[in-house]
PDB file of C-alpha atoms and ligand atoms in Angstrom:
ATOM      1  CA  MET A 294      59.752  -1.174 -23.493  1.00 71.00           C
ATOM      2  CA  ASP A 295      60.012   1.801 -21.203  1.00 89.00           C
ATOM      3  CA  ARG A 296      63.566   2.837 -20.284  1.00 95.00           C
ATOM      4  CA  GLN A 297      62.431   3.067 -16.669  1.00 97.00           C
ATOM      5  CA  PHE A 298      61.610  -0.196 -14.927  1.00 98.00           C
ATOM      6  CA  ILE A 299      62.202  -2.109 -11.715  1.00 98.00           C
ATOM      7  CA  VAL A 300      65.110  -4.556 -11.477  1.00 98.00           C
ATOM      8  CA  ALA A 301      65.815  -7.097  -8.782  1.00 99.00           C
ATOM      9  CA  ALA A 302      68.928  -8.759  -7.436  1.00 99.00           C
ATOM     10  CA  ALA A 303      67.890 -12.173  -6.107  1.00 99.00           C
ATOM     11  CA  GLN A 304      70.683 -13.087  -3.734  1.00 99.00           C
ATOM     12  CA  MET A 305      71.093 -16.706  -2.639  1.00 99.00           C
ATOM     13  CA  GLY A 306      72.259 -17.970   0.698  1.00 98.00           C
ATOM     14  CA  PRO A 307      74.404 -21.120   0.741  1.00 98.00           C
ATOM     15  CA  ILE A 308      73.654 -24.144  -1.448  1.00 98.00           C
ATOM     16  CA  ALA A 309      74.624 -27.406   0.249  1.00 98.00           C
ATOM     17  CA  LYS A 310      76.676 -29.954  -1.695  1.00 98.00           C
ATOM     18  CA  GLU A 311      73.783 -32.404  -1.510  1.00 98.00           C
ATOM     19  CA  GLU A 312      71.070 -29.894  -2.454  1.00 98.00           C
ATOM     20  CA  PRO A 313      69.503 -31.030  -5.740  1.00 98.00           C
ATOM     21  CA  ARG A 314      68.968 -28.672  -8.670  1.00 98.00           C
ATOM     22  CA  ARG A 315      65.202 -28.897  -8.287  1.00 97.00           C
ATOM     23  CA  SER A 316      65.446 -27.443  -4.795  1.00 98.00           C
ATOM     24  CA  CYS A 317      67.686 -24.587  -6.022  1.00 98.00           C
ATOM     25  CA  VAL A 318      65.259 -23.896  -8.857  1.00 98.00           C
ATOM     26  CA  ALA A 319      62.362 -23.799  -6.365  1.00 98.00           C
ATOM     27  CA  ARG A 320      64.304 -21.143  -4.399  1.00 98.00           C
ATOM     28  CA  LEU A 321      64.909 -19.164  -7.594  1.00 99.00           C
ATOM     29  CA  ILE A 322      61.221 -19.336  -8.550  1.00 98.00           C
ATOM     30  CA  ALA A 323      60.147 -18.153  -5.085  1.00 99.00           C
ATOM     31  CA  MET A 324      62.409 -15.113  -5.472  1.00 99.00           C
ATOM     32  CA  LEU A 325      61.230 -14.543  -9.058  1.00 98.00           C
ATOM     33  CA  ARG A 326      57.655 -14.400  -7.730  1.00 98.00           C
ATOM     34  CA  GLU A 327      58.591 -12.028  -4.932  1.00 98.00           C
ATOM     35  CA  ALA A 328      60.417  -9.749  -7.395  1.00 99.00           C
ATOM     36  CA  HIS A 329      57.388  -9.818  -9.696  1.00 98.00           C
ATOM     37  CA  SER A 330      55.089  -8.887  -6.806  1.00 98.00           C
ATOM     38  CA  ARG A 331      57.266  -5.789  -6.359  1.00 98.00           C
ATOM     39  CA  GLY A 332      56.954  -4.920 -10.048  1.00 98.00           C
ATOM     40  CA  ALA A 333      60.337  -6.183 -11.286  1.00 98.00           C
ATOM     41  CA  LYS A 334      60.815  -6.775 -15.012  1.00 98.00           C
ATOM     42  CA  LEU A 335      64.333  -8.236 -14.748  1.00 98.00           C
ATOM     43  CA  VAL A 336      65.763 -10.452 -11.991  1.00 99.00           C
ATOM     44  CA  VAL A 337      69.493 -11.127 -11.646  1.00 99.00           C
ATOM     45  CA  PHE A 338      70.464 -14.436 -10.015  1.00 99.00           C
ATOM     46  CA  PRO A 339      74.042 -15.388  -8.937  1.00 99.00           C
ATOM     47  CA  GLU A 340      76.960 -17.100 -10.682  1.00 99.00           C
ATOM     48  CA  LEU A 341      76.672 -20.940 -10.661  1.00 98.00           C
ATOM     49  CA  ALA A 342      73.197 -20.613  -9.147  1.00 98.00           C
ATOM     50  CA  LEU A 343      72.096 -24.226  -9.609  1.00 98.00           C
ATOM     51  CA  THR A 344      74.689 -25.961  -7.415  1.00 98.00           C
ATOM     52  CA  THR A 345      77.122 -25.384  -4.611  1.00 98.00           C
ATOM     53  CA  PHE A 346      80.383 -23.658  -5.626  1.00 98.00           C
ATOM     54  CA  PHE A 347      82.104 -26.929  -6.619  1.00 98.00           C
ATOM     55  CA  PRO A 348      85.489 -25.392  -7.727  1.00 98.00           C
ATOM     56  CA  ARG A 349      86.384 -25.285  -4.030  1.00 98.00           C
ATOM     57  CA  TRP A 350      87.146 -29.012  -4.250  1.00 98.00           C
ATOM     58  CA  MET A 351      89.645 -31.079  -6.217  1.00 98.00           C
ATOM     59  CA  ILE A 352      87.463 -33.545  -8.119  1.00 98.00           C
ATOM     60  CA  GLU A 353      89.430 -36.268  -9.912  1.00 97.00           C
ATOM     61  CA  ASP A 354      86.596 -38.552 -10.997  1.00 98.00           C
ATOM     62  CA  PRO A 355      85.395 -37.337 -14.454  1.00 96.00           C
ATOM     63  CA  GLU A 356      81.861 -38.599 -13.833  1.00 97.00           C
ATOM     64  CA  GLU A 357      81.621 -36.840 -10.517  1.00 98.00           C
ATOM     65  CA  LEU A 358      82.885 -33.643 -12.139  1.00 98.00           C
ATOM     66  CA  ALA A 359      80.519 -33.915 -15.109  1.00 98.00           C
ATOM     67  CA  ALA A 360      77.562 -34.055 -12.724  1.00 98.00           C
ATOM     68  CA  TRP A 361      78.102 -30.398 -11.748  1.00 98.00           C
ATOM     69  CA  PHE A 362      77.552 -29.208 -15.344  1.00 98.00           C
ATOM     70  CA  GLU A 363      74.409 -28.526 -17.384  1.00 98.00           C
ATOM     71  CA  THR A 364      74.309 -30.104 -20.822  1.00 98.00           C
ATOM     72  CA  GLU A 365      71.126 -28.281 -21.825  1.00 98.00           C
ATOM     73  CA  ILE A 366      69.395 -25.059 -20.772  1.00 98.00           C
ATOM     74  CA  PRO A 367      66.547 -25.199 -20.177  1.00 98.00           C
ATOM     75  CA  GLY A 368      66.787 -28.826 -19.076  1.00 97.00           C
ATOM     76  CA  PRO A 369      64.368 -30.909 -17.026  1.00 97.00           C
ATOM     77  CA  ALA A 370      65.372 -29.288 -13.709  1.00 97.00           C
ATOM     78  CA  THR A 371      65.455 -25.683 -14.990  1.00 98.00           C
ATOM     79  CA  GLN A 372      62.397 -25.731 -17.278  1.00 98.00           C
ATOM     80  CA  PRO A 373      60.061 -24.669 -14.415  1.00 98.00           C
ATOM     81  CA  LEU A 374      62.074 -21.442 -13.965  1.00 98.00           C
ATOM     82  CA  PHE A 375      61.691 -20.563 -17.654  1.00 98.00           C
ATOM     83  CA  ALA A 376      57.974 -21.400 -17.485  1.00 98.00           C
ATOM     84  CA  ALA A 377      57.473 -19.228 -14.382  1.00 98.00           C
ATOM     85  CA  ALA A 378      59.313 -16.324 -16.018  1.00 98.00           C
ATOM     86  CA  ALA A 379      57.189 -16.540 -19.177  1.00 98.00           C
ATOM     87  CA  ASP A 380      54.029 -16.857 -17.087  1.00 98.00           C
ATOM     88  CA  LEU A 381      54.887 -13.748 -15.039  1.00 98.00           C
ATOM     89  CA  GLY A 382      56.446 -11.811 -17.927  1.00 98.00           C
ATOM     90  CA  VAL A 383      59.721 -11.318 -16.035  1.00 98.00           C
ATOM     91  CA  GLY A 384      63.183 -11.719 -17.560  1.00 98.00           C
ATOM     92  CA  PHE A 385      66.229 -13.051 -15.726  1.00 99.00           C
ATOM     93  CA  TYR A 386      70.006 -13.560 -15.695  1.00 99.00           C
ATOM     94  CA  LEU A 387      71.196 -16.966 -14.535  1.00 99.00           C
ATOM     95  CA  GLY A 388      74.707 -18.321 -13.986  1.00 99.00           C
ATOM     96  CA  TYR A 389      75.488 -22.027 -14.449  1.00 99.00           C
ATOM     97  CA  ALA A 390      78.274 -24.448 -15.378  1.00 99.00           C
ATOM     98  CA  GLU A 391      77.987 -25.285 -19.093  1.00 98.00           C
ATOM     99  CA  ARG A 392      79.241 -28.465 -20.763  1.00 98.00           C
ATOM    100  CA  ILE A 393      79.065 -28.766 -24.544  1.00 98.00           C
ATOM    101  CA  GLU A 394      80.283 -31.323 -27.074  1.00 97.00           C
ATOM    102  CA  GLU A 395      82.253 -29.881 -30.009  1.00 96.00           C
ATOM    103  CA  ASP A 396      83.976 -32.072 -32.616  1.00 96.00           C
ATOM    104  CA  GLY A 397      83.684 -35.019 -30.225  1.00 96.00           C
ATOM    105  CA  GLN A 398      85.364 -33.050 -27.416  1.00 96.00           C
ATOM    106  CA  ALA A 399      83.755 -31.908 -24.178  1.00 97.00           C
ATOM    107  CA  ARG A 400      84.173 -28.208 -23.439  1.00 98.00           C
ATOM    108  CA  HIS A 401      83.365 -26.478 -20.172  1.00 98.00           C
ATOM    109  CA  PHE A 402      82.495 -22.862 -19.463  1.00 98.00           C
ATOM    110  CA  ASN A 403      81.320 -20.769 -16.533  1.00 99.00           C
ATOM    111  CA  THR A 404      78.293 -19.277 -18.273  1.00 99.00           C
ATOM    112  CA  SER A 405      75.379 -16.900 -17.852  1.00 99.00           C
ATOM    113  CA  ILE A 406      72.284 -16.346 -19.924  1.00 99.00           C
ATOM    114  CA  LEU A 407      69.900 -13.445 -20.298  1.00 98.00           C
ATOM    115  CA  VAL A 408      66.292 -14.542 -20.650  1.00 98.00           C
ATOM    116  CA  GLY A 409      63.569 -12.209 -21.913  1.00 98.00           C
ATOM    117  CA  PRO A 410      60.112 -11.705 -20.374  1.00 98.00           C
ATOM    118  CA  ASP A 411      58.786 -14.305 -22.835  1.00 97.00           C
ATOM    119  CA  GLY A 412      61.001 -16.982 -21.265  1.00 97.00           C
ATOM    120  CA  LYS A 413      63.264 -17.159 -24.376  1.00 98.00           C
ATOM    121  CA  ILE A 414      67.056 -16.852 -24.217  1.00 98.00           C
ATOM    122  CA  LEU A 415      68.151 -13.404 -25.468  1.00 98.00           C
ATOM    123  CA  GLY A 416      71.893 -13.905 -25.055  1.00 98.00           C
ATOM    124  CA  LYS A 417      74.718 -15.927 -23.603  1.00 98.00           C
ATOM    125  CA  TYR A 418      78.034 -14.951 -21.977  1.00 99.00           C
ATOM    126  CA  ARG A 419      80.965 -17.176 -20.973  1.00 99.00           C
ATOM    127  CA  LYS A 420      83.227 -15.970 -18.149  1.00 99.00           C
ATOM    128  CA  VAL A 421      86.464 -14.536 -19.530  1.00 98.00           C
ATOM    129  CA  HIS A 422      88.486 -13.922 -16.345  1.00 98.00           C
ATOM    130  CA  LEU A 423      88.906 -17.234 -14.533  1.00 98.00           C
ATOM    131  CA  PRO A 424      90.481 -16.808 -11.087  1.00 98.00           C
ATOM    132  CA  GLY A 425      92.302 -19.347  -8.964  1.00 97.00           C
ATOM    133  CA  HIS A 426      94.563 -22.150 -10.160  1.00 97.00           C
ATOM    134  CA  ASP A 427      94.569 -25.245 -12.365  1.00 97.00           C
ATOM    135  CA  ALA A 428      96.036 -27.697  -9.837  1.00 98.00           C
ATOM    136  CA  ALA A 429      95.250 -28.369  -6.208  1.00 97.00           C
ATOM    137  CA  GLN A 430      97.299 -26.270  -3.802  1.00 95.00           C
ATOM    138  CA  PRO A 431      98.372 -28.195  -0.702  1.00 95.00           C
ATOM    139  CA  GLY A 432      97.491 -26.699   2.658  1.00 92.00           C
ATOM    140  CA  ARG A 433      94.493 -24.679   1.499  1.00 93.00           C
ATOM    141  CA  ALA A 434      91.248 -25.188   3.407  1.00 93.00           C
ATOM    142  CA  PHE A 435      89.419 -24.570   0.120  1.00 97.00           C
ATOM    143  CA  GLN A 436      90.707 -24.801  -3.410  1.00 97.00           C
ATOM    144  CA  HIS A 437      89.678 -22.404  -6.171  1.00 97.00           C
ATOM    145  CA  LEU A 438      89.954 -24.573  -9.292  1.00 98.00           C
ATOM    146  CA  GLU A 439      88.129 -22.502 -11.894  1.00 98.00           C
ATOM    147  CA  LYS A 440      91.221 -22.581 -14.126  1.00 98.00           C
ATOM    148  CA  ARG A 441      91.086 -26.386 -14.019  1.00 98.00           C
ATOM    149  CA  TYR A 442      87.381 -26.916 -14.593  1.00 98.00           C
ATOM    150  CA  PHE A 443      86.578 -24.171 -17.129  1.00 98.00           C
ATOM    151  CA  GLU A 444      88.179 -22.695 -20.205  1.00 98.00           C
ATOM    152  CA  PRO A 445      88.148 -18.908 -20.692  1.00 98.00           C
ATOM    153  CA  GLY A 446      84.997 -17.664 -22.373  1.00 98.00           C
ATOM    154  CA  ASN A 447      85.085 -17.452 -26.159  1.00 98.00           C
ATOM    155  CA  LEU A 448      82.192 -15.062 -26.759  1.00 98.00           C
ATOM    156  CA  GLY A 449      83.862 -11.768 -25.797  1.00 98.00           C
ATOM    157  CA  PHE A 450      81.666  -9.277 -23.953  1.00 98.00           C
ATOM    158  CA  PRO A 451      78.515  -9.059 -26.061  1.00 98.00           C
ATOM    159  CA  VAL A 452      75.719  -6.598 -25.365  1.00 98.00           C
ATOM    160  CA  PHE A 453      72.099  -7.508 -26.143  1.00 98.00           C
ATOM    161  CA  GLU A 454      69.100  -5.362 -27.065  1.00 98.00           C
ATOM    162  CA  GLY A 455      66.339  -5.869 -24.509  1.00 98.00           C
ATOM    163  CA  PHE A 456      64.458  -4.323 -21.605  1.00 98.00           C
ATOM    164  CA  GLY A 457      64.340  -0.960 -23.424  1.00 97.00           C
ATOM    165  CA  GLY A 458      68.111  -0.723 -23.736  1.00 98.00           C
ATOM    166  CA  ARG A 459      71.397  -2.599 -24.080  1.00 98.00           C
ATOM    167  CA  ILE A 460      72.149  -5.282 -21.530  1.00 98.00           C
ATOM    168  CA  GLY A 461      75.571  -6.824 -20.882  1.00 98.00           C
ATOM    169  CA  MET A 462      76.700  -9.628 -18.623  1.00 99.00           C
ATOM    170  CA  MET A 463      79.712 -10.354 -16.434  1.00 98.00           C
ATOM    171  CA  ILE A 464      80.527 -13.166 -14.049  1.00 99.00           C
ATOM    172  CA  CYS A 465      82.193 -12.612 -10.688  1.00 98.00           C
ATOM    173  CA  ASN A 466      85.950 -12.063 -11.160  1.00 98.00           C
ATOM    174  CA  ASP A 467      85.240 -10.111 -14.383  1.00 98.00           C
ATOM    175  CA  ARG A 468      84.043  -7.253 -12.168  1.00 98.00           C
ATOM    176  CA  ARG A 469      87.597  -6.560 -11.024  1.00 98.00           C
ATOM    177  CA  TRP A 470      88.858  -5.884 -14.578  1.00 98.00           C
ATOM    178  CA  PRO A 471      88.222  -2.435 -16.101  1.00 98.00           C
ATOM    179  CA  GLU A 472      88.676  -3.856 -19.604  1.00 98.00           C
ATOM    180  CA  ALA A 473      85.515  -5.932 -19.198  1.00 98.00           C
ATOM    181  CA  TYR A 474      83.380  -2.884 -18.441  1.00 98.00           C
ATOM    182  CA  ARG A 475      85.026  -0.780 -21.154  1.00 98.00           C
ATOM    183  CA  VAL A 476      84.391  -3.278 -23.944  1.00 98.00           C
ATOM    184  CA  MET A 477      80.715  -3.082 -23.035  1.00 98.00           C
ATOM    185  CA  GLY A 478      80.844   0.670 -22.416  1.00 98.00           C
ATOM    186  CA  LEU A 479      82.075   1.048 -25.991  1.00 98.00           C
ATOM    187  CA  GLN A 480      78.897  -0.736 -27.113  1.00 98.00           C
ATOM    188  CA  GLY A 481      76.726   1.727 -25.182  1.00 98.00           C
ATOM    189  CA  VAL A 482      75.735  -0.719 -22.483  1.00 98.00           C
ATOM    190  CA  ASP A 483      72.902   0.549 -20.240  1.00 98.00           C
ATOM    191  CA  LEU A 484      72.854  -2.187 -17.602  1.00 98.00           C
ATOM    192  CA  ILE A 485      75.273  -4.979 -16.661  1.00 99.00           C
ATOM    193  CA  ALA A 486      73.911  -8.071 -14.933  1.00 99.00           C
ATOM    194  CA  LEU A 487      76.531  -9.789 -12.790  1.00 98.00           C
ATOM    195  CA  GLY A 488      76.497 -12.800 -10.475  1.00 99.00           C
ATOM    196  CA  TYR A 489      79.260 -13.710  -8.027  1.00 98.00           C
ATOM    197  CA  ASN A 490      80.597 -16.259  -5.494  1.00 98.00           C
ATOM    198  CA  THR A 491      83.375 -14.583  -3.512  1.00 98.00           C
ATOM    199  CA  PRO A 492      85.003 -16.378  -0.594  1.00 98.00           C
ATOM    200  CA  ILE A 493      86.097 -13.834   2.035  1.00 96.00           C
ATOM    201  CA  GLU A 494      89.541 -15.454   2.232  1.00 93.00           C
ATOM    202  CA  HIS A 495      90.398 -15.623  -1.437  1.00 89.00           C
ATOM    203  CA  THR A 496      94.046 -14.535  -1.551  1.00 92.00           C
ATOM    204  CA  GLY A 497      95.477 -15.915   1.700  1.00 90.00           C
ATOM    205  CA  HIS A 498      96.834 -12.449   2.590  1.00 95.00           C
ATOM    206  CA  GLY A 499      95.105 -10.972   5.619  1.00 95.00           C
ATOM    207  CA  ASP A 500      95.584  -7.376   4.522  1.00 96.00           C
ATOM    208  CA  ILE A 501      93.850  -8.050   1.189  1.00 95.00           C
ATOM    209  CA  ASP A 502      91.211 -10.485   2.434  1.00 95.00           C
ATOM    210  CA  GLY A 503      90.274  -8.041   5.185  1.00 96.00           C
ATOM    211  CA  LEU A 504      89.109  -5.697   2.421  1.00 97.00           C
ATOM    212  CA  THR A 505      87.132  -8.270   0.409  1.00 97.00           C
ATOM    213  CA  GLN A 506      83.821  -6.500   0.972  1.00 97.00           C
ATOM    214  CA  PHE A 507      85.274  -3.060   0.236  1.00 98.00           C
ATOM    215  CA  HIS A 508      86.823  -4.345  -3.009  1.00 98.00           C
ATOM    216  CA  ASN A 509      83.536  -5.970  -4.030  1.00 98.00           C
ATOM    217  CA  HIS A 510      81.710  -2.648  -4.066  1.00 98.00           C
ATOM    218  CA  LEU A 511      84.726  -0.594  -5.155  1.00 98.00           C
ATOM    219  CA  SER A 512      85.049  -2.594  -8.398  1.00 98.00           C
ATOM    220  CA  MET A 513      81.385  -2.414  -9.300  1.00 99.00           C
ATOM    221  CA  GLN A 514      80.906   1.244  -8.348  1.00 99.00           C
ATOM    222  CA  ALA A 515      83.955   2.328 -10.351  1.00 98.00           C
ATOM    223  CA  GLY A 516      82.870   0.223 -13.342  1.00 98.00           C
ATOM    224  CA  ALA A 517      79.372   1.696 -13.261  1.00 98.00           C
ATOM    225  CA  TYR A 518      80.506   5.318 -13.036  1.00 98.00           C
ATOM    226  CA  GLN A 519      83.361   5.134 -15.562  1.00 98.00           C
ATOM    227  CA  ASN A 520      81.153   3.432 -18.124  1.00 98.00           C
ATOM    228  CA  ALA A 521      77.877   5.240 -17.440  1.00 98.00           C
ATOM    229  CA  THR A 522      75.968   2.046 -16.764  1.00 98.00           C
ATOM    230  CA  TRP A 523      73.677   0.488 -14.194  1.00 98.00           C
ATOM    231  CA  ILE A 524      75.036  -2.656 -12.523  1.00 99.00           C
ATOM    232  CA  VAL A 525      73.021  -5.306 -10.754  1.00 99.00           C
ATOM    233  CA  GLY A 526      75.499  -7.419  -8.773  1.00 99.00           C
ATOM    234  CA  THR A 527      74.101 -10.533  -7.099  1.00 99.00           C
ATOM    235  CA  ALA A 528      75.885 -12.780  -4.614  1.00 99.00           C
ATOM    236  CA  LYS A 529      75.663 -16.361  -3.559  1.00 98.00           C
ATOM    237  CA  CYS A 530      76.797 -15.919   0.007  1.00 98.00           C
ATOM    238  CA  GLY A 531      76.995 -17.025   3.591  1.00 98.00           C
ATOM    239  CA  ARG A 532      78.796 -20.075   4.941  1.00 98.00           C
ATOM    240  CA  GLU A 533      78.583 -22.680   2.174  1.00 98.00           C
ATOM    241  CA  GLU A 534      80.105 -26.054   3.045  1.00 98.00           C
ATOM    242  CA  GLY A 535      82.357 -24.215   5.522  1.00 98.00           C
ATOM    243  CA  SER A 536      83.486 -21.489   3.116  1.00 98.00           C
ATOM    244  CA  MET A 537      82.321 -17.976   4.048  1.00 98.00           C
ATOM    245  CA  MET A 538      81.282 -15.907   1.049  1.00 98.00           C
ATOM    246  CA  VAL A 539      80.496 -12.223   0.655  1.00 98.00           C
ATOM    247  CA  GLY A 540      76.917 -10.969   0.351  1.00 98.00           C
ATOM    248  CA  GLN A 541      76.344  -7.250  -0.233  1.00 98.00           C
ATOM    249  CA  SER A 542      74.349  -7.751  -3.446  1.00 99.00           C
ATOM    250  CA  ALA A 543      73.834  -4.281  -4.846  1.00 99.00           C
ATOM    251  CA  ILE A 544      72.044  -2.248  -7.481  1.00 99.00           C
ATOM    252  CA  ILE A 545      74.396   0.519  -8.585  1.00 99.00           C
ATOM    253  CA  ALA A 546      73.545   3.600 -10.639  1.00 98.00           C
ATOM    254  CA  PRO A 547      75.675   5.188 -13.400  1.00 98.00           C
ATOM    255  CA  SER A 548      76.602   7.778 -10.769  1.00 98.00           C
ATOM    256  CA  GLY A 549      78.478   4.993  -8.978  1.00 98.00           C
ATOM    257  CA  GLU A 550      76.056   5.208  -6.064  1.00 98.00           C
ATOM    258  CA  ILE A 551      74.583   2.110  -4.439  1.00 98.00           C
ATOM    259  CA  ILE A 552      70.808   2.438  -4.718  1.00 98.00           C
ATOM    260  CA  ALA A 553      69.873  -0.815  -2.975  1.00 98.00           C
ATOM    261  CA  MET A 554      71.869  -3.393  -1.050  1.00 98.00           C
ATOM    262  CA  ALA A 555      71.127  -6.760   0.564  1.00 98.00           C
ATOM    263  CA  ALA A 556      71.177  -6.820   4.348  1.00 98.00           C
ATOM    264  CA  THR A 557      71.481 -10.579   4.943  1.00 98.00           C
ATOM    265  CA  LEU A 558      73.565 -13.570   3.911  1.00 98.00           C
ATOM    266  CA  GLU A 559      70.462 -15.522   2.883  1.00 98.00           C
ATOM    267  CA  ASP A 560      68.012 -15.723   0.011  1.00 99.00           C
ATOM    268  CA  GLU A 561      66.950 -12.085  -0.306  1.00 99.00           C
ATOM    269  CA  VAL A 562      65.378  -9.979  -3.037  1.00 99.00           C
ATOM    270  CA  ILE A 563      66.298  -6.317  -3.374  1.00 99.00           C
ATOM    271  CA  THR A 564      64.701  -4.033  -5.955  1.00 99.00           C
ATOM    272  CA  ALA A 565      65.187  -0.571  -7.386  1.00 98.00           C
ATOM    273  CA  ARG A 566      63.695   1.508 -10.179  1.00 98.00           C
ATOM    274  CA  VAL A 567      66.301   2.044 -12.907  1.00 98.00           C
ATOM    275  CA  ASP A 568      66.192   4.863 -15.427  1.00 98.00           C
ATOM    276  CA  LEU A 569      68.412   3.866 -18.329  1.00 98.00           C
ATOM    277  CA  ASP A 570      68.522   7.505 -19.469  1.00 97.00           C
ATOM    278  CA  MET A 571      70.537   8.357 -16.372  1.00 97.00           C
ATOM    279  CA  GLY A 572      73.474   6.624 -18.103  1.00 97.00           C
ATOM    280  CA  THR A 573      72.832   8.620 -21.258  1.00 95.00           C
ATOM    281  CA  ARG A 574      73.401  11.869 -19.341  1.00 96.00           C
ATOM    282  CA  TYR A 575      76.862  10.675 -18.268  1.00 98.00           C
ATOM    283  CA  ARG A 576      77.623   9.392 -21.785  1.00 98.00           C
ATOM    284  CA  GLU A 577      76.787  12.793 -23.276  1.00 97.00           C
ATOM    285  CA  THR A 578      78.932  14.790 -20.838  1.00 98.00           C
ATOM    286  CA  ILE A 579      81.875  13.668 -18.686  1.00 98.00           C
ATOM    287  CA  PHE A 580      82.049  10.233 -20.364  1.00 98.00           C
ATOM    288  CA  ASP A 581      81.357  11.217 -23.965  1.00 98.00           C
ATOM    289  CA  PHE A 582      83.793   8.592 -25.249  1.00 98.00           C
ATOM    290  CA  ALA A 583      83.838   9.867 -28.857  1.00 98.00           C
ATOM    291  CA  ARG A 584      84.942  13.310 -27.700  1.00 98.00           C
ATOM    292  CA  HIS A 585      87.293  12.503 -24.860  1.00 98.00           C
ATOM    293  CA  ARG A 586      88.901   9.073 -25.278  1.00 98.00           C
ATOM    294  CA  GLU A 587      92.377   8.831 -26.827  1.00 98.00           C
ATOM    295  CA  PRO A 588      92.722   5.212 -28.016  1.00 98.00           C
ATOM    296  CA  GLY A 589      96.072   5.975 -29.674  1.00 98.00           C
ATOM    297  CA  SER A 590      97.547   6.243 -26.198  1.00 98.00           C
ATOM    298  CA  TYR A 591      96.116   2.950 -24.978  1.00 98.00           C
ATOM    299  CA  ASN A 592      98.036   0.448 -27.150  1.00 97.00           C
ATOM    300  CA  LEU A 593      99.553  -1.409 -24.213  1.00 97.00           C
ATOM    301  CA  ILE A 594      96.121  -2.409 -22.999  1.00 96.00           C
ATOM    302  CA  VAL A 595      95.596  -4.793 -25.883  1.00 95.00           C
ATOM    303  CA  ASN A 596      99.218  -5.504 -26.834  1.00 96.00           C
ATOM    304  CA  ARG A 597     100.676  -6.437 -23.455  1.00 97.00           C
ATOM    305  CA  LYS A 598      99.256  -9.055 -21.063  1.00 97.00           C
ATOM    306  CA  GLY A 599     101.361  -8.700 -17.906  1.00 98.00           C
ATOM    307  CA  ALA A 600     103.135  -5.659 -16.478  1.00 98.00           C
ATOM    308  CA  GLY A 601     106.550  -5.144 -18.088  1.00 98.00           C
ATOM    309  CA  ASP A 602     109.248  -2.547 -18.624  1.00 97.00           C
ATOM    310  CA  PRO A 603     108.355   1.112 -19.135  1.00 97.00           C
ATOM    311  CA  ILE A 604     107.981   2.022 -22.809  1.00 94.00           C
TER     312      ILE A 604
HETATM  313  N1  CDT B1970      83.949 -16.844  -8.470  1.00 81.87           N
HETATM  314  C1  CDT B1970      84.939 -15.925  -8.521  1.00 81.87           C
HETATM  315  O1  CDT B1970      85.326 -15.500  -9.592  1.00 81.87           O
HETATM  316  N2  CDT B1970      85.472 -15.537  -7.335  1.00 81.87           N
HETATM  317  C2  CDT B1970      86.610 -14.651  -7.236  1.00 81.87           C
HETATM  318  C3  CDT B1970      87.334 -14.879  -5.951  1.00 81.87           C
HETATM  319  C4  CDT B1970      88.216 -15.990  -5.980  1.00 81.87           C
HETATM  320  S1  CDT B1970      89.839 -15.604  -6.366  1.00 81.87           S
HETATM  321  C5  CDT B1970      90.649 -17.062  -6.051  1.00 81.87           C
HETATM  322  C6  CDT B1970      86.271 -13.185  -7.240  1.00 81.87           C
HETATM  323  O2  CDT B1970      86.960 -12.435  -7.941  1.00 81.87           O
HETATM  324  O3  CDT B1970      85.366 -12.763  -6.524  1.00 81.87           O
END
């Protein structure tokens, strides 16, 4: 495939708690069709795109909790999306809550998949950086219980051959961690697909939360530039069940520049032509890793988890 093609970020407005998967999938298909009509070959949907952002609630009933997870992809509700993609010849990234059975035990991940233009799954990623807490925090209007409902991803940060280049995936909070980009940068990633759900008030500190939108773009623009990669960052946004979430879905070039950005807090498709060779130019000059990196000086990055004493 050509290394120049059109990508789309298919941002979603709020998903109500009662909105069934079939309705969400119909919204995704409508945006897939719009992206295709604009020539897109790859469409990036948000994190947990099939349901409302359920980690905002403490859910004690195991059956109620299990209902938020997918046990198969594609399953009956999502099959029409795969069929539409294959019919149109458009690939996509989709985030969802994954439940698997392993050795008789249920395991839960916050997952994304990359689907090729033939409607077949090219790769899977499970979110590594889980934000929030593992027990309900009294006094919060909204919980953020990702650490309770998911385990950290166990697939690393793989990069997949497709769409004329190398495609990586991230999920939401991953975009704030330079390590996540670098592990993919070291595999020559050309484009990172990334979905997010970011409540404006996510730390409880006004001075930080007031900069939520700035930090959203700051993280992705820095990651793109420092790793010579395109990034397609797609929000689920707007006021969802009372929780206000950031929009600003963006297509970002390896220069760090925002090439296209959503203007609403609703379902909205943005597109841009990407040239994967733009990243190559950065990788061969200022970010020629083989020439300029000094891994011998970076030991702390893998050997130490939290900040500690000076060495
Ligand atoms: N979904 C997700 O990862 N959201 C986080 C904000 C919540 S932190 C409690 C993010 O980094 O955008």
